[in-house]
Amino acid sequence: MNVKTKIILLATIPIVVMSVLVGLGLLSTLMISNEATSAIRDRIFPVIIRNSNALNRQQAEIQKLMSASRLLYQARLAEKSALVASDETELAKLGKVHGDTIARARDLIDRLDTKAIAALAQPQQQMQQQLTAWAALSDKIVTMAHDPEKVLDGLELSEGEGRASFERMQGLIGEVVDSQTQQNSANLERLNKAVTSEEARTGEMLTRSHWTVSAVSVTSAVVLVLSVVFLLSVVRSIT
């Protein structure tokens, strides 16, 4: 083996090593990117899905209460309209609306999922009791509307005890809806902060790793280029 061949061989070794290092740097960058993606998928997504499902279930219960509240207002309107109805046909229609809307509101309150919102258990019982009390009073008022001699008494009862009972019922619903809405907003804000923090931490890790790998890759590439230039210059000087 002549001197020229030996020199070329010796110069080729670091070039091969540097090429391997550059390749490893690129491979490491790809692996780090994949790890960061996996971290987001494995740590952040489950948290989002779990909390989103819980918030959706809680929101569904709030919607039930809001629907029940609207139905009860319709029943209250039917009650007041019955007291000024012009004939029995209109009274019959209003009586049906009154009974149906109360039944639908009662069904919504009875079907509240206390597992979705644990704090609903006690308010649910209170709402059921208050609804029973107001519905009995309201039924009595609608019945009085059929007797012309009792209409004035019905109006007085509706605007007095009836109004107070109805407002207590709506107050209970409003308290639960407002409280849970605020709680859901707070939970959503905490979730957003947790996700943002995790994303920032993962991004920071990825950035640091990229800088490290990039530095190694660039250094290796520079050494590789210098080695090639050196090899070419040596070959030319020999020839």
Coordinates of C-alpha atoms in Angstrom, one line a residue:
M1 CA 0.0 0.0 0.0
N2 CA 1.6 3.3 -1.1
V3 CA 1.7 6.5 0.9
K4 CA -1.1 8.1 -1.2
T5 CA -3.5 5.3 -0.5
K6 CA -2.7 5.3 3.2
I7 CA -3.3 9.1 3.5
I8 CA -6.6 8.7 1.6
L9 CA -7.6 5.9 3.9
L10 CA -6.7 7.8 7.1
A11 CA -8.6 10.9 5.9
T12 CA -11.6 8.8 4.9
I13 CA -12.1 7.4 8.4
P14 CA -13.1 10.7 10.1
I15 CA -15.3 11.6 7.1
V16 CA -17.2 8.3 7.6
V17 CA -17.4 9.0 11.3
M18 CA -18.7 12.5 10.8
S19 CA -21.2 11.3 8.2
V20 CA -22.5 8.8 10.8
L21 CA -22.8 11.5 13.4
V22 CA -24.7 13.7 11.1
G23 CA -27.1 10.9 10.3
L24 CA -27.5 10.1 14.0
G25 CA -28.3 13.8 14.7
L26 CA -31.0 13.8 12.1
L27 CA -32.4 10.5 13.4
S28 CA -32.3 11.9 17.0
T29 CA -34.3 15.0 15.9
L30 CA -36.9 12.8 14.3
M31 CA -37.1 10.6 17.4
I32 CA -37.4 13.6 19.7
S33 CA -40.2 15.0 17.6
N34 CA -42.0 11.7 17.8
E35 CA -41.6 11.5 21.5
A36 CA -43.0 15.0 21.9
T37 CA -46.0 14.0 19.8
S38 CA -46.5 10.9 21.9
A39 CA -46.2 12.9 25.1
I40 CA -49.0 15.2 23.9
R41 CA -51.1 12.3 22.8
D42 CA -50.5 10.2 26.0
R43 CA -50.6 13.0 28.6
I44 CA -52.7 15.9 27.3
F45 CA -55.3 14.2 25.2
P46 CA -56.6 11.8 28.0
V47 CA -56.9 14.8 30.3
I48 CA -58.8 16.8 27.8
I49 CA -61.2 13.9 26.9
R50 CA -61.8 13.0 30.5
N51 CA -62.6 16.5 31.6
S52 CA -64.5 17.3 28.5
N53 CA -66.8 14.3 29.0
A54 CA -67.4 15.3 32.6
L55 CA -68.2 18.9 31.6
N56 CA -70.5 17.7 28.9
R57 CA -72.4 15.5 31.3
Q58 CA -72.7 18.3 33.8
Q59 CA -73.8 20.7 31.1
A60 CA -76.5 18.2 30.1
E61 CA -78.0 18.3 33.6
I62 CA -77.9 22.1 33.6
Q63 CA -79.8 22.1 30.3
K64 CA -82.5 19.8 31.9
L65 CA -82.9 22.3 34.7
M66 CA -83.2 25.2 32.4
S67 CA -85.7 23.4 30.3
A68 CA -87.7 22.5 33.4
S69 CA -87.6 26.2 34.4
R70 CA -89.0 27.2 31.0
L71 CA -91.8 24.6 31.2
L72 CA -92.8 25.8 34.7
Y73 CA -93.1 29.4 33.4
Q74 CA -95.4 28.0 30.7
A75 CA -97.5 26.3 33.3
R76 CA -97.6 29.5 35.4
L77 CA -98.8 31.4 32.3
A78 CA -101.4 28.8 31.6
E79 CA -102.6 29.1 35.2
K80 CA -103.0 32.9 35.0
S81 CA -104.6 32.6 31.5
A82 CA -107.2 30.1 32.9
L83 CA -108.4 32.7 35.4
V84 CA -109.4 35.1 32.6
A85 CA -110.5 32.4 30.0
S86 CA -113.6 33.3 28.1
D87 CA -115.2 29.8 28.0
E88 CA -114.9 26.2 29.0
T89 CA -113.2 25.2 25.7
E90 CA -110.4 27.6 26.3
L91 CA -110.2 26.5 29.9
A92 CA -109.9 22.9 28.9
K93 CA -107.0 23.7 26.5
L94 CA -105.2 25.8 29.1
G95 CA -105.8 23.1 31.7
K96 CA -104.2 20.5 29.4
V97 CA -101.2 22.8 28.7
H98 CA -100.9 23.4 32.5
G99 CA -100.9 19.7 33.4
D100 CA -98.6 18.6 30.5
T101 CA -95.9 21.2 31.2
I102 CA -95.8 20.5 34.9
A103 CA -95.5 16.8 34.1
R104 CA -92.6 17.3 31.7
A105 CA -90.9 19.6 34.1
R106 CA -91.3 17.1 36.9
D107 CA -89.8 14.4 34.7
L108 CA -86.8 16.4 33.9
I109 CA -86.1 17.1 37.6
D110 CA -86.7 13.5 38.5
R111 CA -84.2 12.4 35.8
L112 CA -81.3 14.6 37.0
D113 CA -78.1 12.6 37.1
T114 CA -76.6 13.1 40.5
K115 CA -73.6 11.1 39.5
A116 CA -72.7 13.7 36.9
I117 CA -73.1 16.5 39.5
A118 CA -72.8 15.1 43.0
A119 CA -73.9 18.4 44.6
L120 CA -77.3 17.9 42.9
A121 CA -78.6 15.3 45.3
Q122 CA -79.9 17.6 48.0
P123 CA -81.1 20.4 45.7
Q124 CA -82.9 17.8 43.6
Q125 CA -85.0 16.6 46.6
Q126 CA -85.7 20.2 47.5
M127 CA -86.9 21.0 44.0
Q128 CA -89.1 17.9 43.9
Q129 CA -90.7 18.9 47.2
Q130 CA -91.2 22.5 46.1
L131 CA -92.6 21.5 42.7
T132 CA -95.1 19.2 44.4
A133 CA -96.2 22.0 46.7
W134 CA -96.5 24.6 43.9
A135 CA -98.2 22.2 41.5
A136 CA -100.9 21.3 44.1
L137 CA -101.5 25.0 44.7
S138 CA -101.5 25.8 40.9
D139 CA -103.9 22.9 40.2
K140 CA -106.2 24.3 42.8
I141 CA -106.1 27.7 41.2
V142 CA -106.9 26.3 37.7
T143 CA -109.8 24.4 39.2
M144 CA -111.1 27.6 40.8
A145 CA -111.0 29.2 37.3
H146 CA -113.9 26.9 36.3
D147 CA -116.2 28.5 38.9
P148 CA -117.0 32.1 38.2
E149 CA -117.7 32.7 41.9
K150 CA -114.2 31.6 42.8
V151 CA -112.2 33.3 40.0
L152 CA -111.5 36.4 42.2
D153 CA -110.3 34.2 45.0
G154 CA -108.2 32.3 42.5
L155 CA -106.6 35.5 41.2
E156 CA -105.8 36.5 44.8
L157 CA -104.3 33.1 45.5
S158 CA -102.3 33.1 42.3
E159 CA -100.8 36.5 43.0
G160 CA -100.2 35.8 46.6
E161 CA -99.3 32.3 47.9
G162 CA -99.1 31.0 44.3
R163 CA -96.5 33.6 43.2
A164 CA -94.4 33.1 46.3
S165 CA -94.4 29.3 45.9
F166 CA -93.5 29.6 42.2
E167 CA -90.7 32.0 42.9
R168 CA -89.3 29.7 45.5
M169 CA -89.3 26.9 43.0
Q170 CA -87.6 29.0 40.3
G171 CA -85.1 30.3 43.0
L172 CA -84.0 26.8 43.7
I173 CA -83.5 26.0 40.1
G174 CA -81.7 29.3 39.5
E175 CA -79.3 28.8 42.4
V176 CA -78.3 25.3 41.1
V177 CA -77.8 26.5 37.6
D178 CA -75.8 29.6 38.5
S179 CA -73.6 27.6 41.0
Q180 CA -72.9 24.8 38.6
T181 CA -72.3 27.2 35.6
Q182 CA -69.7 29.0 37.7
Q183 CA -68.2 25.7 38.8
N184 CA -68.0 24.5 35.2
S185 CA -66.4 27.7 34.1
A186 CA -63.8 27.3 36.8
N187 CA -63.1 23.7 35.9
L188 CA -62.8 24.7 32.2
E189 CA -60.3 27.4 33.1
R190 CA -58.2 25.0 35.2
L191 CA -58.3 22.5 32.3
N192 CA -57.1 25.1 29.9
K193 CA -54.3 26.2 32.2
A194 CA -53.2 22.5 32.7
V195 CA -53.2 21.9 29.0
T196 CA -51.3 25.1 28.2
S197 CA -48.7 24.3 30.9
E198 CA -48.2 20.8 29.6
E199 CA -47.9 22.0 26.0
A200 CA -45.4 24.6 27.1
R201 CA -43.3 22.0 29.0
T202 CA -43.3 19.7 26.1
G203 CA -42.5 22.5 23.7
E204 CA -39.6 23.6 25.9
M205 CA -38.2 20.1 26.1
L206 CA -38.5 19.7 22.3
T207 CA -36.8 23.1 21.7
R208 CA -33.9 22.2 24.0
S209 CA -33.4 18.9 22.4
H210 CA -33.6 20.3 18.9
W211 CA -30.9 22.9 19.8
T212 CA -28.6 20.2 21.2
V213 CA -29.0 17.9 18.3
S214 CA -28.7 20.7 15.8
A215 CA -25.5 21.9 17.4
V216 CA -24.0 18.4 17.1
S217 CA -25.3 18.0 13.6
V218 CA -23.9 21.4 12.4
T219 CA -20.6 20.7 14.1
S220 CA -20.3 17.3 12.5
A221 CA -21.3 18.7 9.1
V222 CA -18.6 21.4 9.4
V223 CA -16.0 18.9 10.4
L224 CA -17.1 16.7 7.5
V225 CA -16.8 19.5 5.0
L226 CA -13.3 20.5 6.4
S227 CA -12.3 16.8 6.2
V228 CA -13.3 16.5 2.6
V229 CA -11.5 19.8 1.7
F230 CA -8.4 18.5 3.6
L231 CA -8.6 15.2 1.8
L232 CA -8.8 16.8 -1.6
S233 CA -6.0 19.2 -0.9
V234 CA -3.8 16.3 0.3
V235 CA -4.6 14.3 -2.8
R236 CA -3.8 17.2 -5.1
S237 CA -0.5 17.9 -3.3
I238 CA 0.5 14.3 -3.8
T239 CA -0.5 14.1 -7.4

